[in-house]
Short mmCIF file of C-alpha atoms in Angstrom, two decimals:
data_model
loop_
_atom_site.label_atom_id
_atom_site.label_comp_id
_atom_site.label_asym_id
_atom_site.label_seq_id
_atom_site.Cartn_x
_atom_site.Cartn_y
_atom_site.Cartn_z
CA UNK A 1 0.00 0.00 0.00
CA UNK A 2 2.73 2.31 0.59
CA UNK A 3 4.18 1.60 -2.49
CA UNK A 4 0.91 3.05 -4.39
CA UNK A 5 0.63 6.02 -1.92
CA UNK A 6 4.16 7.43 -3.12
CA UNK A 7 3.70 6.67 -6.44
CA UNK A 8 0.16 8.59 -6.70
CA UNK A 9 2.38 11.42 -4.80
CA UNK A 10 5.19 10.93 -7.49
CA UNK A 11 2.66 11.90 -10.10
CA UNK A 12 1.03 14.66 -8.33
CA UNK A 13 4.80 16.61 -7.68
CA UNK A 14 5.56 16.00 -11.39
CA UNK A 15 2.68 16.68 -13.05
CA UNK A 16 2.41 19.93 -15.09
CA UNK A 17 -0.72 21.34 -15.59
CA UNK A 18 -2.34 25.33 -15.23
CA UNK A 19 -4.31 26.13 -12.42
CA UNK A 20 -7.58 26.10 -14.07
CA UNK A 21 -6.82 22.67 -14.73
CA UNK A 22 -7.43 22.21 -10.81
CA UNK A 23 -10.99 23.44 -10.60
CA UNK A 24 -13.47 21.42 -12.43
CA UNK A 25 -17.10 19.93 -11.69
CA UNK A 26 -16.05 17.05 -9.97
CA UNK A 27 -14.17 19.40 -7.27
CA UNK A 28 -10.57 21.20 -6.88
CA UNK A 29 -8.09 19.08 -7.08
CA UNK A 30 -5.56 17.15 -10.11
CA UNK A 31 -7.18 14.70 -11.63
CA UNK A 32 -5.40 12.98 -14.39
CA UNK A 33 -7.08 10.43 -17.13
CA UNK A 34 -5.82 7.17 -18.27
CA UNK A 35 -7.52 4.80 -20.93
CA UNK A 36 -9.90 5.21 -23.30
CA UNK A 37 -13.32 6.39 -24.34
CA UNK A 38 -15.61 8.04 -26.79
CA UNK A 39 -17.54 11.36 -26.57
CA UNK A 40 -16.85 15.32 -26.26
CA UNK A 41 -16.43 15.30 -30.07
CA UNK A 42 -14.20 12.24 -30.88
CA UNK A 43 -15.42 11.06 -34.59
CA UNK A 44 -14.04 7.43 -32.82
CA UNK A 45 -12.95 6.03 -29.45
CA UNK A 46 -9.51 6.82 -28.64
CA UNK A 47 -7.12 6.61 -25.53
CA UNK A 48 -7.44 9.99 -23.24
CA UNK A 49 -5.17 13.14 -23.95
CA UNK A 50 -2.45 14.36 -22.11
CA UNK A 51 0.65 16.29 -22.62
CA UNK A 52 3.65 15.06 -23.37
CA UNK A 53 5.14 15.47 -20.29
CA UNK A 54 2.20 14.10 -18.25
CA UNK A 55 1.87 11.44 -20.66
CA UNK A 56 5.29 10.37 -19.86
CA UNK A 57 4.55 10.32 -16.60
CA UNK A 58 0.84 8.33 -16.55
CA UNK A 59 3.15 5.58 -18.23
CA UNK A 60 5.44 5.02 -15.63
CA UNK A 61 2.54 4.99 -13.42
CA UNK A 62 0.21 2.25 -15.70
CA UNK A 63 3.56 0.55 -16.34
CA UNK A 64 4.23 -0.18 -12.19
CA UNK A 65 3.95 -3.46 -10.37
CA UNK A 66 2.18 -1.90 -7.86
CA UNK A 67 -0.59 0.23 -9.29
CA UNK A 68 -1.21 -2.93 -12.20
CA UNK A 69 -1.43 -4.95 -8.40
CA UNK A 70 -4.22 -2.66 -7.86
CA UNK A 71 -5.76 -3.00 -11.29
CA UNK A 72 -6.04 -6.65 -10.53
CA UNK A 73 -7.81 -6.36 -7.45
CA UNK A 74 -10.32 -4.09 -9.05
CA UNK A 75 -11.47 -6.39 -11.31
CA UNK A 76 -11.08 -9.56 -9.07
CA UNK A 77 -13.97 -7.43 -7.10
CA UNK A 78 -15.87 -6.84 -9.67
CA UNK A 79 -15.70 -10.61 -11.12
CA UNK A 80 -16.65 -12.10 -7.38
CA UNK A 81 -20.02 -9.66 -7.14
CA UNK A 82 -21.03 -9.61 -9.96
CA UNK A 83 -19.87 -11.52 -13.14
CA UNK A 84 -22.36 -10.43 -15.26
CA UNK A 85 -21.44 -7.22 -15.07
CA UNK A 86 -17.70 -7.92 -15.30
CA UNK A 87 -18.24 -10.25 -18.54
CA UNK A 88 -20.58 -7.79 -20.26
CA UNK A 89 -17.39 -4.71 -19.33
CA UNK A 90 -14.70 -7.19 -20.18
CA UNK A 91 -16.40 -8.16 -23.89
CA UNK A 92 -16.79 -4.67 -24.39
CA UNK A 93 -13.25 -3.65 -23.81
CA UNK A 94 -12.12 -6.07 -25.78
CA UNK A 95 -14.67 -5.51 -28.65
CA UNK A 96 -13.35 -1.73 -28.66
CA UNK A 97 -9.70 -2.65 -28.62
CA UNK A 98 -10.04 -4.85 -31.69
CA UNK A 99 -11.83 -2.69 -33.68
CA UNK A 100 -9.50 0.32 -32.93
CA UNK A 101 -5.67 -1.17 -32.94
CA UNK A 102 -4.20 2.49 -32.43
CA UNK A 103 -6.02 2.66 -28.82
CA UNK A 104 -3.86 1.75 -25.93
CA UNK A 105 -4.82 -0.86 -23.25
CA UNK A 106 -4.99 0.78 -20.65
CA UNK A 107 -4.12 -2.53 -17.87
CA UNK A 108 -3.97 -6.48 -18.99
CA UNK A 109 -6.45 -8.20 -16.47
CA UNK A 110 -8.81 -5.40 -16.08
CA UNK A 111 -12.24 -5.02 -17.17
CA UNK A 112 -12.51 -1.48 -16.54
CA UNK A 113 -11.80 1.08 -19.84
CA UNK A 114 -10.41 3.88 -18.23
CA UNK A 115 -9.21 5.47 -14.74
CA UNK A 116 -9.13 9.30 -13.43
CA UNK A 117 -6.10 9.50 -10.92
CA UNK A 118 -7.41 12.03 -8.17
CA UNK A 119 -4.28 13.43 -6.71
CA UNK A 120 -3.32 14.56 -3.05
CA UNK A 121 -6.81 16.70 -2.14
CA UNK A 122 -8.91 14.45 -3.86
CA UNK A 123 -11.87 15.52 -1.72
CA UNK A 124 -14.86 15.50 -4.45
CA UNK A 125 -18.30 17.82 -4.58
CA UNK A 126 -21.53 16.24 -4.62
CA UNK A 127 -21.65 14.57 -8.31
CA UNK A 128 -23.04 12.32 -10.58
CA UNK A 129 -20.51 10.90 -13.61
CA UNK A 130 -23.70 10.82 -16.33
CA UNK A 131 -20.91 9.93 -18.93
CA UNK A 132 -20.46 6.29 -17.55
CA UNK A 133 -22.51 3.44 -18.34
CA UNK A 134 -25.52 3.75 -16.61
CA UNK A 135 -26.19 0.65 -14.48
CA UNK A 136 -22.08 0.09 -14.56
CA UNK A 137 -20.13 -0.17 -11.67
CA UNK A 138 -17.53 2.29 -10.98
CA UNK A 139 -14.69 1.28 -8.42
CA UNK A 140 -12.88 3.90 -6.65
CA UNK A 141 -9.00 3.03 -4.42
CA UNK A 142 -8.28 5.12 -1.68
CA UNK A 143 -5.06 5.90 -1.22
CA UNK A 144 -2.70 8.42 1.23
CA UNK A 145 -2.09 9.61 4.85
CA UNK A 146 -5.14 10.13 6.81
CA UNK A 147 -7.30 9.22 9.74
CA UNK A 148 -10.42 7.75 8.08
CA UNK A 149 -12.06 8.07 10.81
CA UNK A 150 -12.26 11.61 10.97
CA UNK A 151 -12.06 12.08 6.84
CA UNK A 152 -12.14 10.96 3.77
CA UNK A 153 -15.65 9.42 4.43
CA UNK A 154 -17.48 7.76 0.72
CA UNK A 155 -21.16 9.61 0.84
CA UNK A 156 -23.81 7.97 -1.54
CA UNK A 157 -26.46 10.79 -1.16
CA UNK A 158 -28.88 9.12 -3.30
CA UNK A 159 -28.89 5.68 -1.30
CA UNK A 160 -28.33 7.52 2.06
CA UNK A 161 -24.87 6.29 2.86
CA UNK A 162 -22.24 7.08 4.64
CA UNK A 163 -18.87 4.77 5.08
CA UNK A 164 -15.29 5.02 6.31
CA UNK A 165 -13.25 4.90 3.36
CA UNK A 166 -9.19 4.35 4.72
CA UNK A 167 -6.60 3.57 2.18
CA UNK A 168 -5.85 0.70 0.54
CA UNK A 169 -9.78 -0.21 0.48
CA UNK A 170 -12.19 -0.13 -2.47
CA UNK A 171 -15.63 0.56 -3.02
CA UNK A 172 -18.52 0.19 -5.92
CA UNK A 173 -20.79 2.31 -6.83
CA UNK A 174 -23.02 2.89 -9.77
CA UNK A 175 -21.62 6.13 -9.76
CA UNK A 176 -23.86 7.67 -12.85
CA UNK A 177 -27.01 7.17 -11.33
CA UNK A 178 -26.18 7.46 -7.78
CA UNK A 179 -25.11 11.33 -6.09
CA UNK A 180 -21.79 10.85 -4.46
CA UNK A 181 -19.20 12.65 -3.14
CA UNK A 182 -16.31 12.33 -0.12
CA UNK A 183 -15.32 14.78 2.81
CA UNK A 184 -12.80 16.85 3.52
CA UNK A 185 -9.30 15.55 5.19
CA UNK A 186 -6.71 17.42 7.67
CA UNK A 187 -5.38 19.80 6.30
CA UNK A 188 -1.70 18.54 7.03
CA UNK A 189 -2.95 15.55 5.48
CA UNK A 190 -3.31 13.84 1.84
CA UNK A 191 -5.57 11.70 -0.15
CA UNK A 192 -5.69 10.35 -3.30
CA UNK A 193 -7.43 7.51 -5.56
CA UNK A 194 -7.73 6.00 -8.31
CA UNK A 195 -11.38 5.67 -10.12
CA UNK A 196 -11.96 2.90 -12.46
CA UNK A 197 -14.70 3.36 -15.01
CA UNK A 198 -16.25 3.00 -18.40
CA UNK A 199 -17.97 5.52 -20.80
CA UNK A 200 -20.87 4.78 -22.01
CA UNK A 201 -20.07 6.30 -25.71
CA UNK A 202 -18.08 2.78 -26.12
CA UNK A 203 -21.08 0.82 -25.22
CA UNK A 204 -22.92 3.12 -27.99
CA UNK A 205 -20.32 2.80 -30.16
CA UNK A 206 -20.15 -0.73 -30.07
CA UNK A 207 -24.12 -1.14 -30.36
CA UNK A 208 -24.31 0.57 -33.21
CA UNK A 209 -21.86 -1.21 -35.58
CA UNK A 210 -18.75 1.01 -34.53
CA UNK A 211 -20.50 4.03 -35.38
CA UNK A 212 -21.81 7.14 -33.09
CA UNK A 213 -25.29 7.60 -32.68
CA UNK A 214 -26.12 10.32 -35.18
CA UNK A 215 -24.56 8.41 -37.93
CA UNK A 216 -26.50 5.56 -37.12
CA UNK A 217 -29.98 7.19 -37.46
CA UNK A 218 -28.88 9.05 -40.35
CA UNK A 219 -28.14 6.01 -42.37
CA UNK A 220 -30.49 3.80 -40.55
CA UNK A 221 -33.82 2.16 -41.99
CA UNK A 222 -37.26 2.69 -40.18
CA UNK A 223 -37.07 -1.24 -39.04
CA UNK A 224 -33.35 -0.72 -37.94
CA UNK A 225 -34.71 2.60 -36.01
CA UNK A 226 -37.57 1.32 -34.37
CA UNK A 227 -35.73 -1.37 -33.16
CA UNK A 228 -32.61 1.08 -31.73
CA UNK A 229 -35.22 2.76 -29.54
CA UNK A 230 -36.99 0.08 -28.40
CA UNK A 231 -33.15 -1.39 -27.29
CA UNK A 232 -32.73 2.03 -25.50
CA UNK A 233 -36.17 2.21 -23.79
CA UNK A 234 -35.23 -1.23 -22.27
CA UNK A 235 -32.02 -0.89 -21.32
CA UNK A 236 -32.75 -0.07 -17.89
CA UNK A 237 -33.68 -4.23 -17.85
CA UNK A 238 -30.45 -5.33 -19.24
CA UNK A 239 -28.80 -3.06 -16.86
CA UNK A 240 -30.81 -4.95 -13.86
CA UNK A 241 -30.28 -8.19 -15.82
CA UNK A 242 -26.39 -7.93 -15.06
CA UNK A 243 -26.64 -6.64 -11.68
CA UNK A 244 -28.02 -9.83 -10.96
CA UNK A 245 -25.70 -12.21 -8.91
CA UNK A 246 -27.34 -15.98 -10.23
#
C-alpha cells in the first residue's frame, strides 16, 4: 500500500498542468485520465489526452507493479459480485480494442476502460458521472495519509450512505445514477485515488456497428430505427439483468 501512496504522490509533484486545470465539476483538485473512451467530439474512441510530459509520466505509473497490483484487485472485485457485469465490461473492452488497434490498453487483467487519478486533495463535490454506463459499476481506491475516521468518508447521497473509506480499500458504486461525493481531510494531510470506469459512448459505439449515434440514425432504416429505440427504452432491464448475482 505504501508503495501506491508514493507513487500517486510521485505523479502529483511531477505533473504539469495550469491552475484552471485544478478546478473542475467534480471538485478542486488534479485529476489525471488514463484509458480510453468516446464522446466530447471524438469522430471514434480513442485513448485519453495528455501532454507530453504528463503522458510520460501516466506511463510510468500504468507501467508499475504496484498500481497494475491494484488494477487486478479491481477487477477480481468486480468478477466475485457480480460476473455479469464484469463479462458484459470485459467483452466490451475487448470488442473496442479490436476494432480500434491504435487505442492503448490501458491494464492487462482489467475489465474497466479507463481510470481518473485524483491526486493529493482528492476531496470530491456532490456529483453524478452521467458519462459512464448507466447501471455500470464504478470502483474507486483510496489511497494516502489520513485518519479515516475523521475524513475521507465515501457519501452515496442518493442511497443515504455514509462509510469510512481508509486507504488501501475499495468501493462500488453505480456512480452515474447514484449522487456521491467524499469529505474533507486534515489539512496537514493527503488523499488520493484512483477511479476505475467505463464511458458509455463505447457501449454506444459498439451497439451501433462502430459508429456514433447520429450516424446511425442518419443512415439507418425505419425497421433498424424502431428497433434502436426500443433497445434504448429497455435498457434499464439489461442493466438490472447484469446486476443480478445468479
Amino acid at each position: 500500500m505504501a508503495v501506491i501512496d508514493a507513487r500517486l504522490e510521485w505523479l502529483y509533484r511531477l505533473a504539469q498542468v495550469s491552475a484552471g486545470w485544478l478546478e473542475h465539476w467534480r471538485g478542486t483538485y488534479l485529476t489525471l485520465p488514463a484509458g480510453c473512451g468516446f464522446g466530447g467530439g471524438r469522430l471514434c474512441p480513442g485513448n485519453y489526452a495528455n501532454t507530453q510530459h504528463n503522458s510520460h509520466l501516466i506511463n510510468e505509473v500504468l507501467k508499475d507493479p504496484a498500481v497494475q497490483c491494484v488494477a487486478h484487485f479491481i477487477d477480481a472485485g468486480l468478477l466475485a459480485f457480480q460476473p455479469k457485469l464484469h463479462s458484459f465490461l470485459s467483452n466490451l473492452l475487448e470488442k473496442i480494442l479490436l476494432d480500434n488497434p491504435d487505442i492503448v490498453r490501458m491494464f492487462n487483467g482489467c475489465c474497466y476502460g479507463a481510470c481518473h487519478f485524483n491526486l493529493h486533495s482528492a476531496s470530491t463535490r456532490n456529483h453524478k458521472d452521467f458519462f459512464n454506463i448507466l447501471f455500470a459499476m464504478c470502483a474507486v481506491y483510496s489511497s494516502g495519509e489520513f485518519d479515516h475516521m475523521c475524513g475521507g468518508h465515501f457519501i452515496a447521497w442518493s442511497l443515504s450512505i455514509v462509510s469510512q473509506f481508509p486507504a488501501g480499500s475499495a468501493i462500488f458504486i453505480p456512480s452515474a445514477p447514484v449522487t456521491h461525493a467524499n469529505t474533507l481531510i486534515a489539512a496537514h494531510k493527503w488523499h488520493s485515488s484512483m477511479a476505475f470506469f467505463t464511458l458509455s459512448g463505447l457501449g454506444q459505439w459498439y451497439q451501433n456497428g462502430y459508429m456514433a449515434d447520429k450516424e446511425f440514425k442518419e443512415h439507418a432504416s425505419p425497421m433498424q430505427l424502431q428497433a434502436w429505440k426500443k433497445q434504448c427504452e429497455d435498457l434499464w432491464e439489461t442493466g438490472l439483468e447484469l446486476l443480478h448475482y445468479d
